[in-house]
Tab-separated table of C-alpha atoms in Angstrom:
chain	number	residue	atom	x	y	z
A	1	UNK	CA	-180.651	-60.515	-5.256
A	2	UNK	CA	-178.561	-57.980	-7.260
A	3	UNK	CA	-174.853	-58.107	-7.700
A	4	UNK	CA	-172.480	-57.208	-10.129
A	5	UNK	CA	-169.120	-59.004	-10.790
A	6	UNK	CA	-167.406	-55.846	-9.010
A	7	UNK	CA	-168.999	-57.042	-5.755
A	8	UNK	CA	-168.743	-60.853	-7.093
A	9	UNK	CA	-164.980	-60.486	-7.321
A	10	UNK	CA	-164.684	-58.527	-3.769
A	11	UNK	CA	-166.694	-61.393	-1.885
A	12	UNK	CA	-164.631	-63.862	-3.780
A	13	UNK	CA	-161.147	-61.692	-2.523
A	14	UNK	CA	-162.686	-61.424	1.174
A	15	UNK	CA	-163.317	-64.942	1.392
A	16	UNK	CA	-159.951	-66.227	0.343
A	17	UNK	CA	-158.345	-63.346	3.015
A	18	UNK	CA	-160.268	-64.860	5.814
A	19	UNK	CA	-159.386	-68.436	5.042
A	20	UNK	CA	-155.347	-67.548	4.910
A	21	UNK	CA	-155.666	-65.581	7.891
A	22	UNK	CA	-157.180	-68.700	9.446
A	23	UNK	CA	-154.484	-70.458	8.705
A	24	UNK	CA	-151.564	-68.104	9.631
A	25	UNK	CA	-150.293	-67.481	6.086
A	26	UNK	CA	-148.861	-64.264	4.760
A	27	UNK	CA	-150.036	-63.225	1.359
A	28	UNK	CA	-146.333	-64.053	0.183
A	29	UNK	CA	-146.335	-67.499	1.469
A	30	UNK	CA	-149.814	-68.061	-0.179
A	31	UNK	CA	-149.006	-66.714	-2.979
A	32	UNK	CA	-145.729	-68.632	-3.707
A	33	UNK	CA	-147.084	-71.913	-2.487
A	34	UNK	CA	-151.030	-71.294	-4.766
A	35	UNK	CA	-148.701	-70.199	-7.670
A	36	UNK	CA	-150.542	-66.883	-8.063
A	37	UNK	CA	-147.556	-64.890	-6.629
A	38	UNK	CA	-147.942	-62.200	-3.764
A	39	UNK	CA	-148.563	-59.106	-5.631
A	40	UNK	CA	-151.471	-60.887	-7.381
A	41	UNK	CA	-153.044	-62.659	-4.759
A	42	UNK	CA	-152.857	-59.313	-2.855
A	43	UNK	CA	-155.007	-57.329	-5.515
A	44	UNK	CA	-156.770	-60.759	-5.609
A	45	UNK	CA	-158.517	-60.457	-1.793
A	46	UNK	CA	-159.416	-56.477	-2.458
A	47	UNK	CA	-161.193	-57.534	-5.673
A	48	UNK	CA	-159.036	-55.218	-8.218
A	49	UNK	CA	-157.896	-58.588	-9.990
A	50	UNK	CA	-159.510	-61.480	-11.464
A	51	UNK	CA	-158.847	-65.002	-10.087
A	52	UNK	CA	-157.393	-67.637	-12.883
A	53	UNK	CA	-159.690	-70.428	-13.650
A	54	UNK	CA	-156.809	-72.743	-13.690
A	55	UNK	CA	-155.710	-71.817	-10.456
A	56	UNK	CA	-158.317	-72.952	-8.627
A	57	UNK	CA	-157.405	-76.247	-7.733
A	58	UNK	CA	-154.077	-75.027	-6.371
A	59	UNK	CA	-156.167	-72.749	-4.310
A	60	UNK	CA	-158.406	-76.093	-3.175
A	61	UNK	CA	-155.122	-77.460	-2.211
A	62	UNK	CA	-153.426	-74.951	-0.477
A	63	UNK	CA	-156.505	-73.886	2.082
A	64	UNK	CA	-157.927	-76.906	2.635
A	65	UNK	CA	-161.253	-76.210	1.000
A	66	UNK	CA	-164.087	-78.858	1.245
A	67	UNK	CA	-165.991	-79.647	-2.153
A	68	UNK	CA	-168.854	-76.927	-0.657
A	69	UNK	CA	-166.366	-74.071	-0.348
A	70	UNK	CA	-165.026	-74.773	-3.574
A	71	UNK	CA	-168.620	-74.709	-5.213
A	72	UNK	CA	-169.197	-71.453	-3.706
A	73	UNK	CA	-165.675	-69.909	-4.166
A	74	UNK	CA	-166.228	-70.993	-8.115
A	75	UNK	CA	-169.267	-69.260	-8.239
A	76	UNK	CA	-168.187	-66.372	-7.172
A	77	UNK	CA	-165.310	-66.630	-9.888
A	78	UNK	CA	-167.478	-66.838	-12.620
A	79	UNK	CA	-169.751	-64.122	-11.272
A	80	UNK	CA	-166.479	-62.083	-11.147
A	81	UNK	CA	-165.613	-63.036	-14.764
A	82	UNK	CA	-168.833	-61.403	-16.540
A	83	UNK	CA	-168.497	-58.453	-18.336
A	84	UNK	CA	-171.124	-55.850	-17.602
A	85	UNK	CA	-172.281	-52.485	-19.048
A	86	UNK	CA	-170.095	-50.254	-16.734
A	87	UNK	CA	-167.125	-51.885	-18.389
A	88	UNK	CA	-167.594	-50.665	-21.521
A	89	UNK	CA	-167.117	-46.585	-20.286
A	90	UNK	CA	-163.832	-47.719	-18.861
A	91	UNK	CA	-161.589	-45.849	-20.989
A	92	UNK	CA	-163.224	-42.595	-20.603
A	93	UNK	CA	-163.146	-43.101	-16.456
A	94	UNK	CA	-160.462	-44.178	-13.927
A	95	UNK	CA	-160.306	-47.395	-12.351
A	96	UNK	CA	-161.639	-46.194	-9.173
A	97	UNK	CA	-164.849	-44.866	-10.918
A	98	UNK	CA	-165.438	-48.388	-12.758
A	99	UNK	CA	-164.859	-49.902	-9.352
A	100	UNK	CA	-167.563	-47.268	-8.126
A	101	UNK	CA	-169.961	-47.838	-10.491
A	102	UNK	CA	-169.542	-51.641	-9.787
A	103	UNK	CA	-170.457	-51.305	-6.138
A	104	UNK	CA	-172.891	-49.045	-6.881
A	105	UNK	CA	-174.622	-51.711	-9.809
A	106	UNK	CA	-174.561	-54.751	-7.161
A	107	UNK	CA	-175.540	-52.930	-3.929
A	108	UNK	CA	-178.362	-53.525	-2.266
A	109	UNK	CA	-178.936	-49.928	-0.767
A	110	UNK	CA	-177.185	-46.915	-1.144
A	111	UNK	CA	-177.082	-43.505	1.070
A	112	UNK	CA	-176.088	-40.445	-0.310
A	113	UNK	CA	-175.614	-36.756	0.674
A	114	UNK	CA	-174.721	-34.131	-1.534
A	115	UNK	CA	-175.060	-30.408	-0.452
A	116	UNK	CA	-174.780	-28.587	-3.583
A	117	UNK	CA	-175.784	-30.487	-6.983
A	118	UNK	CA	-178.047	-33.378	-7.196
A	119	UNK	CA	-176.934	-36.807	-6.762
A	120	UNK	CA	-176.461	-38.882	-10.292
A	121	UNK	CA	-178.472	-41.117	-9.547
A	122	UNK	CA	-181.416	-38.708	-9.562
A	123	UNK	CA	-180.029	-36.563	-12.248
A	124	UNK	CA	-181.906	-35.446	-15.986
A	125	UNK	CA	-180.159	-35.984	-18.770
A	126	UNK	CA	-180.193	-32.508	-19.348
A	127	UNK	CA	-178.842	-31.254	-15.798
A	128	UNK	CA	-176.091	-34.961	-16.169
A	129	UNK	CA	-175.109	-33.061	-19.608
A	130	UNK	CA	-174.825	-29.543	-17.913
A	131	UNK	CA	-172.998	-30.536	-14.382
A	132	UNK	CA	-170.207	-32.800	-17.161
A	133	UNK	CA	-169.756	-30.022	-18.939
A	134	UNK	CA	-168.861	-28.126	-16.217
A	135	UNK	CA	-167.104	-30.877	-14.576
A	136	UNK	CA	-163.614	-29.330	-14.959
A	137	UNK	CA	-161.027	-29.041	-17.842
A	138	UNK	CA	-160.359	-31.987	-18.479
A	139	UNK	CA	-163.074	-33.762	-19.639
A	140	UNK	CA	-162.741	-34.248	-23.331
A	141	UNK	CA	-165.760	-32.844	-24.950
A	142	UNK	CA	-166.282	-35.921	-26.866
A	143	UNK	CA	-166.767	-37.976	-24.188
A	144	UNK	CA	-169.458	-35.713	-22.644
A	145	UNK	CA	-172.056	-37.464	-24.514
A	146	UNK	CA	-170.604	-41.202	-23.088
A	147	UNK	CA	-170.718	-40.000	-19.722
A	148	UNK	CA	-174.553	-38.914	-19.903
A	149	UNK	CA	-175.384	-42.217	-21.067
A	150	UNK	CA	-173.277	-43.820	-18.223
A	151	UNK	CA	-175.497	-41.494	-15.793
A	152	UNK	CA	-178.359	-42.760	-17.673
A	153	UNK	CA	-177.813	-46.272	-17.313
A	154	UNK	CA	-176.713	-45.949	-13.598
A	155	UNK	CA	-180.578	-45.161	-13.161
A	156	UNK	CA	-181.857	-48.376	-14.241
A	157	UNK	CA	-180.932	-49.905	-10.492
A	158	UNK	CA	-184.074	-47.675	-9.323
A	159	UNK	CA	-186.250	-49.437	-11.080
A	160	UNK	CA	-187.264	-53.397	-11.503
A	161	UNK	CA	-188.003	-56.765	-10.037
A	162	UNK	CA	-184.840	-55.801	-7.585
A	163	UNK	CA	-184.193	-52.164	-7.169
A	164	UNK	CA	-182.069	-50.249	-5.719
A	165	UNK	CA	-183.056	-48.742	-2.002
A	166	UNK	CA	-181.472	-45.060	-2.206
A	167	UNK	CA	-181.674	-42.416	0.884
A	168	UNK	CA	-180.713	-38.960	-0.635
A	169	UNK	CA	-180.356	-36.090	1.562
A	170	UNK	CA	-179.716	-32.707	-0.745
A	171	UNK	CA	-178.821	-29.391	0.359
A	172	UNK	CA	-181.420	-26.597	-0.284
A	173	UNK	CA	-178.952	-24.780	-2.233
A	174	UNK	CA	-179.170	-27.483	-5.200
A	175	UNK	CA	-182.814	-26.776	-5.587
A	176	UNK	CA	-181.196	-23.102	-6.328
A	177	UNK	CA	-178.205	-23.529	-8.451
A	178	UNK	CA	-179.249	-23.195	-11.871
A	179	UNK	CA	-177.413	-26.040	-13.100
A	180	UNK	CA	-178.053	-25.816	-16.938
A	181	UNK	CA	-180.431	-22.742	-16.879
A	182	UNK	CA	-183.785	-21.753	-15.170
A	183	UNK	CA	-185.148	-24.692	-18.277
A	184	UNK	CA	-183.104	-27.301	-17.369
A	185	UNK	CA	-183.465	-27.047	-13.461
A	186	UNK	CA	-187.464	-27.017	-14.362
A	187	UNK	CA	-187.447	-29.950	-15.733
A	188	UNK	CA	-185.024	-31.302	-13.078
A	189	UNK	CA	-187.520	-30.486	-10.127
A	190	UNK	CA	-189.842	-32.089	-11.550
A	191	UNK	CA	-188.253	-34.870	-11.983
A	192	UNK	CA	-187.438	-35.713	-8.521
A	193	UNK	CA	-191.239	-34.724	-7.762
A	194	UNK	CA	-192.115	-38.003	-9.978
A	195	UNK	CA	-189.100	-40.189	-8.177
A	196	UNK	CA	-190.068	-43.903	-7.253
A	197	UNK	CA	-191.287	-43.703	-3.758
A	198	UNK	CA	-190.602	-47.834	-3.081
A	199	UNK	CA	-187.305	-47.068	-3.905
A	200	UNK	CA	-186.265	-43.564	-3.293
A	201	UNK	CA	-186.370	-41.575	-0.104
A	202	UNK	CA	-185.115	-37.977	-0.806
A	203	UNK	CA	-184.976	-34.914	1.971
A	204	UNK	CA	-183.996	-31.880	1.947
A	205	UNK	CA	-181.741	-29.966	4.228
A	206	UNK	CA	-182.579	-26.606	4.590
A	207	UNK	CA	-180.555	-23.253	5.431
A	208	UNK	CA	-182.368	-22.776	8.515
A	209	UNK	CA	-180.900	-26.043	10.247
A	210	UNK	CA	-177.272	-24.361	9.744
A	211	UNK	CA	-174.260	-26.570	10.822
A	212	UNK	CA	-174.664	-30.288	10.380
A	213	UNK	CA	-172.593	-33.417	10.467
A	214	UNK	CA	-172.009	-32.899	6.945
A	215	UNK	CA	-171.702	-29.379	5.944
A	216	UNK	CA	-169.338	-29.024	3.374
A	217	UNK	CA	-168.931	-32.363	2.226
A	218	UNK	CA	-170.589	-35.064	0.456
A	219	UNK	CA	-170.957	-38.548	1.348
A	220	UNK	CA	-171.831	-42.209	-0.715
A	221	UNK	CA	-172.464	-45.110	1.584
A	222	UNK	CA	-172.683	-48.779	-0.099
A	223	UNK	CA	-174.614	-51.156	1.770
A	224	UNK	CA	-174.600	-54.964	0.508
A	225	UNK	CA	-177.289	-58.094	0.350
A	226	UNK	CA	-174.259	-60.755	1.533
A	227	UNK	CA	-173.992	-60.755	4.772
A	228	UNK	CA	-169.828	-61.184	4.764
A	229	UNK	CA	-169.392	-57.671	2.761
A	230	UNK	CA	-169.083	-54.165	4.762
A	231	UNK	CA	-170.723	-51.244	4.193
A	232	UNK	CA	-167.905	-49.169	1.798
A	233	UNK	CA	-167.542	-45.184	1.026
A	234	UNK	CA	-166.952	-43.214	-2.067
A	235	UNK	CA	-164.983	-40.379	-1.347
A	236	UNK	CA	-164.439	-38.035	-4.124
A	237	UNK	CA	-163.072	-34.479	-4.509
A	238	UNK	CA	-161.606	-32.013	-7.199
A	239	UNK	CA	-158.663	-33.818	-7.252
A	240	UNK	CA	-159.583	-37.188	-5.830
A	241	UNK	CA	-161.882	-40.273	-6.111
A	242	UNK	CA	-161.624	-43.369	-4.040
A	243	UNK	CA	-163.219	-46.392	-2.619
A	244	UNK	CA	-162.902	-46.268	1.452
A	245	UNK	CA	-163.210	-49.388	3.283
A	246	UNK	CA	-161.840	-48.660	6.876
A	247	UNK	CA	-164.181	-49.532	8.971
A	248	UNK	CA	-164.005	-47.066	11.507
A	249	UNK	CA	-164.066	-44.271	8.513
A	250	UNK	CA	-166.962	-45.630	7.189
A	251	UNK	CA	-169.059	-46.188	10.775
A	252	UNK	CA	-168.282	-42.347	10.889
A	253	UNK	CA	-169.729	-41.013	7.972
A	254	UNK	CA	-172.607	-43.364	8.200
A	255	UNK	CA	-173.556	-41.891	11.257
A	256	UNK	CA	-172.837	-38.879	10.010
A	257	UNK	CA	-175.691	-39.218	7.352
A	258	UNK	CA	-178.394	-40.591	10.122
A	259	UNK	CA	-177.793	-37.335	12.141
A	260	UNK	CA	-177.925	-35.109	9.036
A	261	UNK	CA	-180.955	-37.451	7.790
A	262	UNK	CA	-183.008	-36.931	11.066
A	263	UNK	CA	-182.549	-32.640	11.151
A	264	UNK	CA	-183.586	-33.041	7.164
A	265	UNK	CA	-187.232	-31.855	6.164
A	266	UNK	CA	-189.201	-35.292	6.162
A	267	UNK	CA	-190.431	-36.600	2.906
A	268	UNK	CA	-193.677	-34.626	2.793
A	269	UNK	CA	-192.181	-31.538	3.444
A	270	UNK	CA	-188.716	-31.961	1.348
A	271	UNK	CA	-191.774	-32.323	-1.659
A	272	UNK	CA	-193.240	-28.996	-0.460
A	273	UNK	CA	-189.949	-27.582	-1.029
A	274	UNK	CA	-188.754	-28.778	-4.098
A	275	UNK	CA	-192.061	-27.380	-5.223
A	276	UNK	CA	-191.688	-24.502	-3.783
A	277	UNK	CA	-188.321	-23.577	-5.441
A	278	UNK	CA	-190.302	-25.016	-8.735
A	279	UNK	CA	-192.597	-22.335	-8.713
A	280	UNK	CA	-189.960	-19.646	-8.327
A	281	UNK	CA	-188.789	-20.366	-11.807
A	282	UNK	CA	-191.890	-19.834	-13.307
């Protein structure tokens, strides 16, 4: 089962939240009587903050954990400990990006709608390269070269022993936009024509369906293997990024994406398409 210590570290927060709710303690009570202090164990439970090896056994203590528990709690700490690959771009992204790109390396499926570009996660390296570039002015043009590699390595979920499950729905317009040059959309269409089909399910939405749930947005829905974790949703604009985990937010958008899923060419056809528009930059 995939993870990633991003998810690790979550679980690990969402456990300890639902034991001190069980037993009527505010964070600040908790967190005077564990040691860890309020503020901490606070960013402790949404997973933006390691948990102290040390202060485990005050934790045992405090919530009454059985031997079990503790095993699984520990775990989880360790998990949440490891350093992984998406760690090492963190000074060219914000926090909420790494945090992204943690969810994104230990979810189990992943839906995605995007009306414009293509999704990253079924990006060329070419069209990555083209779509940083003109990401906005602020993007160093040192790190452009960084940040195709991160969109490179994203990719290696969809693939493997354990892979990824990803439902893209793309607007027709990003089979038009000529992201990079009539070149590099070329070799961009045919790179979704050669997509894993165990893995990847990609439609297309075409003009002629007009207004849909999501017109004018785009959407990123994590879904996890442990049962305890809710689905969570990336919301990002020009000015923007963050993680969304209200539940009623998320239920939203998710059904959002089944309705714009089901008025979406089907698989067979969304192919026709893609090779349709192929053909018109020949």
């Amino acid at each position: 089962m995939a993870t990633s210590s991003t998810v690790q570290a979550w679980e690990l927060g969402i456990r300890l939240k639902e034991r001190r709710d069980e037993l009527g303690m505010t964070v600040a009570a908790a967190g005077k009587a564990t040691g860890l202090g309020g503020a901490n164990l606070s960013a402790i439970e949404t997973g933006k903050r390691k948990m102290p090896a040390f202060r485990m056994p005050d934790v045992a203590k405090v919530y009454g954990l059985t031997e079990d528990e503790m095993s699984t709690l520990e775990e989880l700490r360790v998990g949440a400990d490891r350093r992984e690959w998406y760690h090492d771009y963190a000074q060219i992204y914000s926090n909420d990006f790494v945090r992204f790109l943690g969810f994104e390396a230990g979810a189990a499926s992943v839906r995605t709608y995007q009306g414009e570009v293509i999704p990253g996660l079924l990006q060329t390296a070419d069209y990555a390269r083209a779509m940083i570039r003109g990401g906005g002015p602020y993007i160093r043009p040192v790190d452009v070269d960084a940040r195709v590699e991160s969109r490179m390595r994203r990719q290696e979920r969809l693939t493997g022993e354990d892979p990824l499950k990803l439902w893209a729905v793309v607007g027709e317009a990003a089979l038009l936009q000529q992201v990079g040059g009539r070149e590099v959309m070329r070799g961009q269409l045919e790179h979704l024509l050669g997509l894993p089909r165990e893995s990847v399910e990609l439609r297309v939405m075409p003009f002629s369906v007009g207004s849909h749930p999501l017109i004018g947005n785009s959407a990123v829905v994590f879904t996890f293997a442990a049962p305890r974790l809710p689905d969570v949703l990336w919301h990002e604009s020009v000015t923007a990024q963050t993680i969304v985990e209200n539940r009623g937010k998320v239920l939203e958008v998710a059904a959002s994406f089944e309705d714009a899923s089901e008025r979406a060419l089907d698989q067979a056809d969304s192919q026709a398409r893609i090779r349709q528009a192929l053909k018109e930059l020949a």
